[in-house]
């Protein structure tokens, strides 16, 4: 996900981490695990605590943009140590996500019609034909924004990257599998999140605090 749009969330998390003396990496992982679990259908994600704070900021440009090609996106996630299947598994997060900055005239437009529920409608919707541009004029005389493609329904937003990943020969099969099985989607997401949460960390020096996730 592009960094833009998450500032308010991470700023609030920074204040909580500072107040309680925990690292920023831990608070990000903890908040993610609690948030997903609070969504109906959301799986329980392993939570390990004890990451040290980073010693320097990450360079700009490491997180893929919705207008990047599939080659670029897969290259970036592979650099980070994740497979293309794991990326598709992680995109279950877009089932409970909205856009704010791709089209700033309609902040809060979700990527499926059930953004409060961790369900696999997202994967199925992205496979439908694109018919409308969900701007204020409901598609009439309105232009697409960078990173946006036509959505199947009014009130829903479709990212170019999701559209392309759902149709690329390297990722289409995994996409369809998750669209066919809610339980596979939930368990695959939890496994991929647990892996992503440990990238660059020494798991042996962390403590398993998963019991605090209900
Ligand atoms: C192909 C890689 C990805 C691309 C190109 C991408 C792109 C985007 C974009 C453009 C937005 C809307 C941002 C805004 O306008 O505010 C978004 C939202 C979001 N994405 Fe992704 N994303 C990707 C992967 C991921 C992954 C791997 C996760 C988590 C595991 C994730 C979680 C989210 C969440 C939670 C939101 C909603 C943020 C909010 O509600 O403010 N995304 N993503």
PDB file of C-alpha atoms and ligand atoms in Angstrom:
ATOM      1  CA  UNK A   1       0.000   0.000   0.000  1.00  0.00           C
ATOM      2  CA  UNK A   2       1.383   3.443  -0.729  1.00  0.00           C
ATOM      3  CA  UNK A   3       2.566   5.265   2.371  1.00  0.00           C
ATOM      4  CA  UNK A   4       0.330   8.211   1.524  1.00  0.00           C
ATOM      5  CA  UNK A   5      -3.021   7.718   3.241  1.00  0.00           C
ATOM      6  CA  UNK A   6      -1.675   5.896   6.272  1.00  0.00           C
ATOM      7  CA  UNK A   7       0.005   8.870   7.958  1.00  0.00           C
ATOM      8  CA  UNK A   8      -2.836   9.573  10.365  1.00  0.00           C
ATOM      9  CA  UNK A   9      -2.897   5.921  11.460  1.00  0.00           C
ATOM     10  CA  UNK A  10       0.863   5.618  11.996  1.00  0.00           C
ATOM     11  CA  UNK A  11       1.025   9.022  13.733  1.00  0.00           C
ATOM     12  CA  UNK A  12      -1.544   7.794  16.270  1.00  0.00           C
ATOM     13  CA  UNK A  13       0.363   4.519  16.662  1.00  0.00           C
ATOM     14  CA  UNK A  14       3.617   6.454  17.262  1.00  0.00           C
ATOM     15  CA  UNK A  15       2.029   8.322  20.172  1.00  0.00           C
ATOM     16  CA  UNK A  16       0.848   5.048  21.747  1.00  0.00           C
ATOM     17  CA  UNK A  17       4.269   3.401  21.276  1.00  0.00           C
ATOM     18  CA  UNK A  18       6.040   6.398  22.848  1.00  0.00           C
ATOM     19  CA  UNK A  19       3.620   6.425  25.766  1.00  0.00           C
ATOM     20  CA  UNK A  20       4.097   2.720  26.511  1.00  0.00           C
ATOM     21  CA  UNK A  21       7.776   2.410  25.639  1.00  0.00           C
ATOM     22  CA  UNK A  22       7.354  -0.176  22.877  1.00  0.00           C
ATOM     23  CA  UNK A  23       8.960  -0.088  19.448  1.00  0.00           C
ATOM     24  CA  UNK A  24       7.271   1.318  16.365  1.00  0.00           C
ATOM     25  CA  UNK A  25       7.542  -2.012  14.557  1.00  0.00           C
ATOM     26  CA  UNK A  26       5.793  -3.785  17.422  1.00  0.00           C
ATOM     27  CA  UNK A  27       2.935  -1.287  17.610  1.00  0.00           C
ATOM     28  CA  UNK A  28       2.350  -1.490  13.849  1.00  0.00           C
ATOM     29  CA  UNK A  29       2.182  -5.299  13.983  1.00  0.00           C
ATOM     30  CA  UNK A  30       0.053  -5.303  17.124  1.00  0.00           C
ATOM     31  CA  UNK A  31      -2.457  -2.785  15.721  1.00  0.00           C
ATOM     32  CA  UNK A  32      -2.675  -4.753  12.470  1.00  0.00           C
ATOM     33  CA  UNK A  33      -3.346  -8.038  14.293  1.00  0.00           C
ATOM     34  CA  UNK A  34      -6.004  -6.489  16.565  1.00  0.00           C
ATOM     35  CA  UNK A  35      -7.674  -4.600  13.700  1.00  0.00           C
ATOM     36  CA  UNK A  36      -7.948  -7.628  11.446  1.00  0.00           C
ATOM     37  CA  UNK A  37      -9.293  -9.750  14.295  1.00  0.00           C
ATOM     38  CA  UNK A  38     -11.924  -7.097  15.064  1.00  0.00           C
ATOM     39  CA  UNK A  39     -13.372  -7.404  11.541  1.00  0.00           C
ATOM     40  CA  UNK A  40     -16.068 -10.077  11.159  1.00  0.00           C
ATOM     41  CA  UNK A  41     -14.352 -12.981   9.373  1.00  0.00           C
ATOM     42  CA  UNK A  42     -10.869 -11.726  10.265  1.00  0.00           C
ATOM     43  CA  UNK A  43      -8.333 -14.450  11.167  1.00  0.00           C
ATOM     44  CA  UNK A  44      -6.165 -14.538  14.280  1.00  0.00           C
ATOM     45  CA  UNK A  45      -2.667 -13.397  13.352  1.00  0.00           C
ATOM     46  CA  UNK A  46       0.420 -14.448  15.292  1.00  0.00           C
ATOM     47  CA  UNK A  47       1.903 -11.498  17.182  1.00  0.00           C
ATOM     48  CA  UNK A  48       5.529 -11.534  18.292  1.00  0.00           C
ATOM     49  CA  UNK A  49       6.902  -8.617  20.324  1.00  0.00           C
ATOM     50  CA  UNK A  50      10.386  -7.283  20.915  1.00  0.00           C
ATOM     51  CA  UNK A  51      11.500  -5.715  17.619  1.00  0.00           C
ATOM     52  CA  UNK A  52      14.127  -3.031  18.041  1.00  0.00           C
ATOM     53  CA  UNK A  53      13.426   0.360  16.484  1.00  0.00           C
ATOM     54  CA  UNK A  54      14.908   0.946  13.029  1.00  0.00           C
ATOM     55  CA  UNK A  55      18.098   2.982  13.074  1.00  0.00           C
ATOM     56  CA  UNK A  56      17.315   4.881   9.868  1.00  0.00           C
ATOM     57  CA  UNK A  57      14.328   5.684   7.678  1.00  0.00           C
ATOM     58  CA  UNK A  58      13.588   3.454   4.684  1.00  0.00           C
ATOM     59  CA  UNK A  59      14.423   5.063   1.328  1.00  0.00           C
ATOM     60  CA  UNK A  60      11.474   6.440  -0.637  1.00  0.00           C
ATOM     61  CA  UNK A  61       9.992   4.409  -3.464  1.00  0.00           C
ATOM     62  CA  UNK A  62      10.183   0.928  -1.951  1.00  0.00           C
ATOM     63  CA  UNK A  63       6.418   0.464  -1.667  1.00  0.00           C
ATOM     64  CA  UNK A  64       4.695  -0.247  -5.001  1.00  0.00           C
ATOM     65  CA  UNK A  65       2.205   2.219  -6.461  1.00  0.00           C
ATOM     66  CA  UNK A  66      -1.171   1.231  -7.929  1.00  0.00           C
ATOM     67  CA  UNK A  67      -0.032   2.422 -11.373  1.00  0.00           C
ATOM     68  CA  UNK A  68       3.131   0.256 -11.374  1.00  0.00           C
ATOM     69  CA  UNK A  69       3.340  -2.694 -13.776  1.00  0.00           C
ATOM     70  CA  UNK A  70       2.932  -6.244 -12.482  1.00  0.00           C
ATOM     71  CA  UNK A  71       6.637  -6.800 -13.250  1.00  0.00           C
ATOM     72  CA  UNK A  72       7.588  -3.883 -10.998  1.00  0.00           C
ATOM     73  CA  UNK A  73       5.202  -4.914  -8.221  1.00  0.00           C
ATOM     74  CA  UNK A  74       6.325  -8.560  -8.205  1.00  0.00           C
ATOM     75  CA  UNK A  75       9.962  -7.458  -8.376  1.00  0.00           C
ATOM     76  CA  UNK A  76       9.527  -5.313  -5.282  1.00  0.00           C
ATOM     77  CA  UNK A  77       7.777  -7.989  -3.220  1.00  0.00           C
ATOM     78  CA  UNK A  78      10.339 -10.603  -4.281  1.00  0.00           C
ATOM     79  CA  UNK A  79      13.151  -8.233  -3.218  1.00  0.00           C
ATOM     80  CA  UNK A  80      11.481  -8.143   0.173  1.00  0.00           C
ATOM     81  CA  UNK A  81      11.441 -11.954   0.381  1.00  0.00           C
ATOM     82  CA  UNK A  82       7.786 -12.606  -0.469  1.00  0.00           C
ATOM     83  CA  UNK A  83       6.431 -14.753  -3.312  1.00  0.00           C
ATOM     84  CA  UNK A  84       3.785 -13.697  -5.818  1.00  0.00           C
ATOM     85  CA  UNK A  85       1.288 -16.053  -4.117  1.00  0.00           C
ATOM     86  CA  UNK A  86       2.038 -14.409  -0.768  1.00  0.00           C
ATOM     87  CA  UNK A  87       1.367 -10.974  -2.261  1.00  0.00           C
ATOM     88  CA  UNK A  88      -2.006 -12.151  -3.548  1.00  0.00           C
ATOM     89  CA  UNK A  89      -2.734 -13.639  -0.103  1.00  0.00           C
ATOM     90  CA  UNK A  90      -1.851 -10.309   1.556  1.00  0.00           C
ATOM     91  CA  UNK A  91      -4.176  -8.391  -0.730  1.00  0.00           C
ATOM     92  CA  UNK A  92      -7.068  -9.804   1.306  1.00  0.00           C
ATOM     93  CA  UNK A  93      -6.373  -6.616   3.293  1.00  0.00           C
ATOM     94  CA  UNK A  94      -8.036  -4.704   0.459  1.00  0.00           C
ATOM     95  CA  UNK A  95     -11.273  -6.453   1.458  1.00  0.00           C
ATOM     96  CA  UNK A  96     -11.347  -4.098   4.472  1.00  0.00           C
ATOM     97  CA  UNK A  97      -9.678  -1.067   2.852  1.00  0.00           C
ATOM     98  CA  UNK A  98     -10.687   2.235   1.312  1.00  0.00           C
ATOM     99  CA  UNK A  99      -8.975   4.772  -0.899  1.00  0.00           C
ATOM    100  CA  UNK A 100      -8.402   8.378   0.140  1.00  0.00           C
ATOM    101  CA  UNK A 101      -5.790   9.771  -2.235  1.00  0.00           C
ATOM    102  CA  UNK A 102      -6.119   8.122  -5.627  1.00  0.00           C
ATOM    103  CA  UNK A 103      -9.317  10.120  -6.228  1.00  0.00           C
ATOM    104  CA  UNK A 104      -9.377  12.730  -3.465  1.00  0.00           C
ATOM    105  CA  UNK A 105     -12.909  13.852  -4.392  1.00  0.00           C
ATOM    106  CA  UNK A 106     -14.339  10.587  -3.002  1.00  0.00           C
ATOM    107  CA  UNK A 107     -12.269   9.715   0.117  1.00  0.00           C
ATOM    108  CA  UNK A 108     -13.406   6.582   1.897  1.00  0.00           C
ATOM    109  CA  UNK A 109     -14.506   4.695  -1.224  1.00  0.00           C
ATOM    110  CA  UNK A 110     -13.960   0.973  -0.523  1.00  0.00           C
ATOM    111  CA  UNK A 111     -12.440  -1.736  -2.704  1.00  0.00           C
ATOM    112  CA  UNK A 112     -15.510  -3.947  -2.219  1.00  0.00           C
ATOM    113  CA  UNK A 113     -19.059  -3.247  -1.063  1.00  0.00           C
ATOM    114  CA  UNK A 114     -18.505  -4.863   2.371  1.00  0.00           C
ATOM    115  CA  UNK A 115     -15.476  -2.955   3.740  1.00  0.00           C
ATOM    116  CA  UNK A 116     -16.380  -3.746   7.358  1.00  0.00           C
ATOM    117  CA  UNK A 117     -16.214  -7.498   6.739  1.00  0.00           C
ATOM    118  CA  UNK A 118     -13.077  -9.549   6.046  1.00  0.00           C
ATOM    119  CA  UNK A 119     -14.633 -11.537   3.190  1.00  0.00           C
ATOM    120  CA  UNK A 120     -13.530 -12.624  -0.259  1.00  0.00           C
ATOM    121  CA  UNK A 121     -16.018 -10.452  -2.190  1.00  0.00           C
ATOM    122  CA  UNK A 122     -13.023  -8.263  -3.002  1.00  0.00           C
ATOM    123  CA  UNK A 123     -11.322 -11.004  -5.060  1.00  0.00           C
ATOM    124  CA  UNK A 124     -14.561 -11.788  -6.916  1.00  0.00           C
ATOM    125  CA  UNK A 125     -15.444  -8.139  -7.596  1.00  0.00           C
ATOM    126  CA  UNK A 126     -12.047  -7.404  -9.138  1.00  0.00           C
ATOM    127  CA  UNK A 127     -12.721 -10.154 -11.706  1.00  0.00           C
ATOM    128  CA  UNK A 128     -15.992  -8.542 -12.882  1.00  0.00           C
ATOM    129  CA  UNK A 129     -16.073  -6.269 -15.943  1.00  0.00           C
ATOM    130  CA  UNK A 130     -15.286  -2.619 -15.213  1.00  0.00           C
ATOM    131  CA  UNK A 131     -18.317  -0.415 -15.938  1.00  0.00           C
ATOM    132  CA  UNK A 132     -18.266   2.818 -13.904  1.00  0.00           C
ATOM    133  CA  UNK A 133     -15.962   5.530 -12.617  1.00  0.00           C
ATOM    134  CA  UNK A 134     -17.157   6.141  -9.039  1.00  0.00           C
ATOM    135  CA  UNK A 135     -16.530   9.900  -9.020  1.00  0.00           C
ATOM    136  CA  UNK A 136     -19.162  12.518  -8.113  1.00  0.00           C
ATOM    137  CA  UNK A 137     -20.718  12.395 -11.572  1.00  0.00           C
ATOM    138  CA  UNK A 138     -21.047   8.584 -11.431  1.00  0.00           C
ATOM    139  CA  UNK A 139     -18.917   8.111 -14.481  1.00  0.00           C
ATOM    140  CA  UNK A 140     -20.517  10.620 -16.823  1.00  0.00           C
ATOM    141  CA  UNK A 141     -17.829  12.804 -18.373  1.00  0.00           C
ATOM    142  CA  UNK A 142     -15.436  11.968 -15.562  1.00  0.00           C
ATOM    143  CA  UNK A 143     -11.864  10.821 -16.105  1.00  0.00           C
ATOM    144  CA  UNK A 144      -9.951   8.052 -14.378  1.00  0.00           C
ATOM    145  CA  UNK A 145      -7.178   8.981 -11.953  1.00  0.00           C
ATOM    146  CA  UNK A 146      -3.632   7.634 -12.024  1.00  0.00           C
ATOM    147  CA  UNK A 147      -3.768   4.107 -10.572  1.00  0.00           C
ATOM    148  CA  UNK A 148      -7.554   3.750 -11.044  1.00  0.00           C
ATOM    149  CA  UNK A 149      -9.495   1.603 -13.524  1.00  0.00           C
ATOM    150  CA  UNK A 150     -13.265   1.318 -13.988  1.00  0.00           C
ATOM    151  CA  UNK A 151     -15.148  -0.390 -11.151  1.00  0.00           C
ATOM    152  CA  UNK A 152     -18.002  -2.909 -11.486  1.00  0.00           C
ATOM    153  CA  UNK A 153     -20.363  -0.992  -9.161  1.00  0.00           C
ATOM    154  CA  UNK A 154     -21.147   2.565  -8.121  1.00  0.00           C
ATOM    155  CA  UNK A 155     -19.681   3.105  -4.651  1.00  0.00           C
ATOM    156  CA  UNK A 156     -16.743   0.774  -5.212  1.00  0.00           C
ATOM    157  CA  UNK A 157     -13.191   1.689  -6.258  1.00  0.00           C
ATOM    158  CA  UNK A 158     -10.845  -0.475  -8.308  1.00  0.00           C
ATOM    159  CA  UNK A 159      -7.076  -0.094  -8.297  1.00  0.00           C
ATOM    160  CA  UNK A 160      -5.216  -0.663 -11.553  1.00  0.00           C
ATOM    161  CA  UNK A 161      -2.750  -2.901  -9.666  1.00  0.00           C
ATOM    162  CA  UNK A 162      -5.519  -5.172  -8.311  1.00  0.00           C
ATOM    163  CA  UNK A 163      -7.080  -5.391 -11.787  1.00  0.00           C
ATOM    164  CA  UNK A 164      -3.743  -6.318 -13.370  1.00  0.00           C
ATOM    165  CA  UNK A 165      -2.706  -8.832 -10.685  1.00  0.00           C
ATOM    166  CA  UNK A 166      -6.081 -10.599 -10.977  1.00  0.00           C
ATOM    167  CA  UNK A 167      -5.428 -11.160 -14.698  1.00  0.00           C
ATOM    168  CA  UNK A 168      -1.680 -11.696 -14.967  1.00  0.00           C
ATOM    169  CA  UNK A 169      -0.742 -15.345 -15.795  1.00  0.00           C
ATOM    170  CA  UNK A 170       1.644 -15.419 -12.788  1.00  0.00           C
ATOM    171  CA  UNK A 171      -1.019 -14.465 -10.244  1.00  0.00           C
ATOM    172  CA  UNK A 172      -4.470 -15.071 -11.781  1.00  0.00           C
ATOM    173  CA  UNK A 173      -4.787 -18.645 -10.580  1.00  0.00           C
ATOM    174  CA  UNK A 174      -4.068 -17.747  -6.948  1.00  0.00           C
ATOM    175  CA  UNK A 175      -6.470 -14.802  -7.221  1.00  0.00           C
ATOM    176  CA  UNK A 176      -9.306 -17.078  -8.424  1.00  0.00           C
ATOM    177  CA  UNK A 177      -8.608 -19.656  -5.686  1.00  0.00           C
ATOM    178  CA  UNK A 178      -9.004 -17.048  -2.964  1.00  0.00           C
ATOM    179  CA  UNK A 179     -12.160 -15.714  -4.617  1.00  0.00           C
ATOM    180  CA  UNK A 180     -13.585 -19.239  -4.373  1.00  0.00           C
ATOM    181  CA  UNK A 181     -12.805 -19.934  -0.717  1.00  0.00           C
ATOM    182  CA  UNK A 182     -13.311 -17.632   2.241  1.00  0.00           C
ATOM    183  CA  UNK A 183     -11.532 -20.030   4.615  1.00  0.00           C
ATOM    184  CA  UNK A 184      -8.522 -20.358   2.302  1.00  0.00           C
ATOM    185  CA  UNK A 185      -8.374 -16.582   2.006  1.00  0.00           C
ATOM    186  CA  UNK A 186      -8.442 -16.055   5.785  1.00  0.00           C
ATOM    187  CA  UNK A 187      -5.870 -18.729   6.626  1.00  0.00           C
ATOM    188  CA  UNK A 188      -3.524 -17.745   3.758  1.00  0.00           C
ATOM    189  CA  UNK A 189      -3.662 -14.108   4.818  1.00  0.00           C
ATOM    190  CA  UNK A 190      -2.800 -14.974   8.417  1.00  0.00           C
ATOM    191  CA  UNK A 191       0.190 -17.086   7.316  1.00  0.00           C
ATOM    192  CA  UNK A 192       1.513 -14.430   4.921  1.00  0.00           C
ATOM    193  CA  UNK A 193       1.050 -11.667   7.519  1.00  0.00           C
ATOM    194  CA  UNK A 194       2.981 -13.696  10.093  1.00  0.00           C
ATOM    195  CA  UNK A 195       5.825 -14.101   7.581  1.00  0.00           C
ATOM    196  CA  UNK A 196       5.805 -10.420   6.590  1.00  0.00           C
ATOM    197  CA  UNK A 197       5.864  -9.433  10.268  1.00  0.00           C
ATOM    198  CA  UNK A 198       9.221 -11.193  10.655  1.00  0.00           C
ATOM    199  CA  UNK A 199      11.017  -9.858   7.568  1.00  0.00           C
ATOM    200  CA  UNK A 200      14.364  -8.507   8.704  1.00  0.00           C
ATOM    201  CA  UNK A 201      13.802  -9.717  12.278  1.00  0.00           C
ATOM    202  CA  UNK A 202      15.420 -12.453  14.324  1.00  0.00           C
ATOM    203  CA  UNK A 203      12.407 -14.519  15.396  1.00  0.00           C
ATOM    204  CA  UNK A 204      14.467 -16.188  18.136  1.00  0.00           C
ATOM    205  CA  UNK A 205      14.822 -12.934  20.036  1.00  0.00           C
ATOM    206  CA  UNK A 206      11.093 -12.087  19.942  1.00  0.00           C
ATOM    207  CA  UNK A 207       8.392 -13.183  22.407  1.00  0.00           C
ATOM    208  CA  UNK A 208       5.177 -14.823  21.285  1.00  0.00           C
ATOM    209  CA  UNK A 209       2.392 -12.617  22.640  1.00  0.00           C
ATOM    210  CA  UNK A 210      -0.358 -13.989  20.392  1.00  0.00           C
ATOM    211  CA  UNK A 211      -2.499 -14.741  23.452  1.00  0.00           C
ATOM    212  CA  UNK A 212      -3.372 -11.041  23.676  1.00  0.00           C
ATOM    213  CA  UNK A 213      -5.134 -11.278  20.297  1.00  0.00           C
ATOM    214  CA  UNK A 214      -8.592 -12.664  21.144  1.00  0.00           C
TER     215      UNK A 214
HETATM  216  C1  LIG B   1       0.420  -4.521  -5.012  1.00  0.00           C
HETATM  217  C2  LIG B   1       0.730  -3.928  -3.860  1.00  0.00           C
HETATM  218  C3  LIG B   1      -0.203  -2.874  -3.308  1.00  0.00           C
HETATM  219  C4  LIG B   1      -0.630  -1.723  -3.893  1.00  0.00           C
HETATM  220  C5  LIG B   1      -0.216  -1.157  -5.241  1.00  0.00           C
HETATM  221  C6  LIG B   1      -1.556  -1.098  -2.967  1.00  0.00           C
HETATM  222  C7  LIG B   1      -2.217   0.093  -3.194  1.00  0.00           C
HETATM  223  C8  LIG B   1      -3.099   0.697  -2.308  1.00  0.00           C
HETATM  224  C9  LIG B   1      -3.724   1.985  -2.508  1.00  0.00           C
HETATM  225  C10 LIG B   1      -3.504   2.895  -3.716  1.00  0.00           C
HETATM  226  C11 LIG B   1      -4.504   2.226  -1.445  1.00  0.00           C
HETATM  227  C12 LIG B   1      -5.363   3.476  -1.196  1.00  0.00           C
HETATM  228  C13 LIG B   1      -4.521   4.496  -0.440  1.00  0.00           C
HETATM  229  C14 LIG B   1      -5.263   5.815  -0.293  1.00  0.00           C
HETATM  230  O1  LIG B   1      -5.723   6.342  -1.297  1.00  0.00           O
HETATM  231  O2  LIG B   1      -5.381   6.282   0.849  1.00  0.00           O
HETATM  232  C15 LIG B   1      -4.389   1.110  -0.553  1.00  0.00           C
HETATM  233  C16 LIG B   1      -5.039   0.999   0.656  1.00  0.00           C
HETATM  234  C17 LIG B   1      -4.778   0.026   1.567  1.00  0.00           C
HETATM  235  N1  LIG B   1      -3.938  -1.049   1.408  1.00  0.00           N
HETATM  236 FE1  LIG B   1      -2.878  -1.500  -0.235  1.00  0.00          FE
HETATM  237  N2  LIG B   1      -1.662  -1.886  -1.853  1.00  0.00           N
HETATM  238  C18 LIG B   1      -0.849  -2.977  -2.005  1.00  0.00           C
HETATM  239  C19 LIG B   1      -0.638  -3.989  -1.102  1.00  0.00           C
HETATM  240  C20 LIG B   1      -1.122  -3.988   0.184  1.00  0.00           C
HETATM  241  C21 LIG B   1      -0.727  -4.939   1.221  1.00  0.00           C
HETATM  242  C22 LIG B   1       0.305  -6.045   1.016  1.00  0.00           C
HETATM  243  C23 LIG B   1      -1.426  -4.611   2.332  1.00  0.00           C
HETATM  244  C24 LIG B   1      -1.401  -5.245   3.717  1.00  0.00           C
HETATM  245  C25 LIG B   1      -1.079  -6.487   3.960  1.00  0.00           C
HETATM  246  C26 LIG B   1      -2.279  -3.471   2.005  1.00  0.00           C
HETATM  247  C27 LIG B   1      -3.169  -2.876   2.865  1.00  0.00           C
HETATM  248  C28 LIG B   1      -3.924  -1.746   2.583  1.00  0.00           C
HETATM  249  C29 LIG B   1      -4.826  -1.127   3.532  1.00  0.00           C
HETATM  250  C30 LIG B   1      -5.125  -1.602   4.962  1.00  0.00           C
HETATM  251  C31 LIG B   1      -5.360  -0.010   2.900  1.00  0.00           C
HETATM  252  C32 LIG B   1      -6.393   0.966   3.461  1.00  0.00           C
HETATM  253  C33 LIG B   1      -5.732   2.142   4.118  1.00  0.00           C
HETATM  254  C34 LIG B   1      -6.788   3.081   4.699  1.00  0.00           C
HETATM  255  O3  LIG B   1      -7.903   2.658   4.956  1.00  0.00           O
HETATM  256  O4  LIG B   1      -6.460   4.273   4.862  1.00  0.00           O
HETATM  257  N3  LIG B   1      -2.067  -3.143   0.695  1.00  0.00           N
HETATM  258  N4  LIG B   1      -3.514   0.184  -1.105  1.00  0.00           N
END
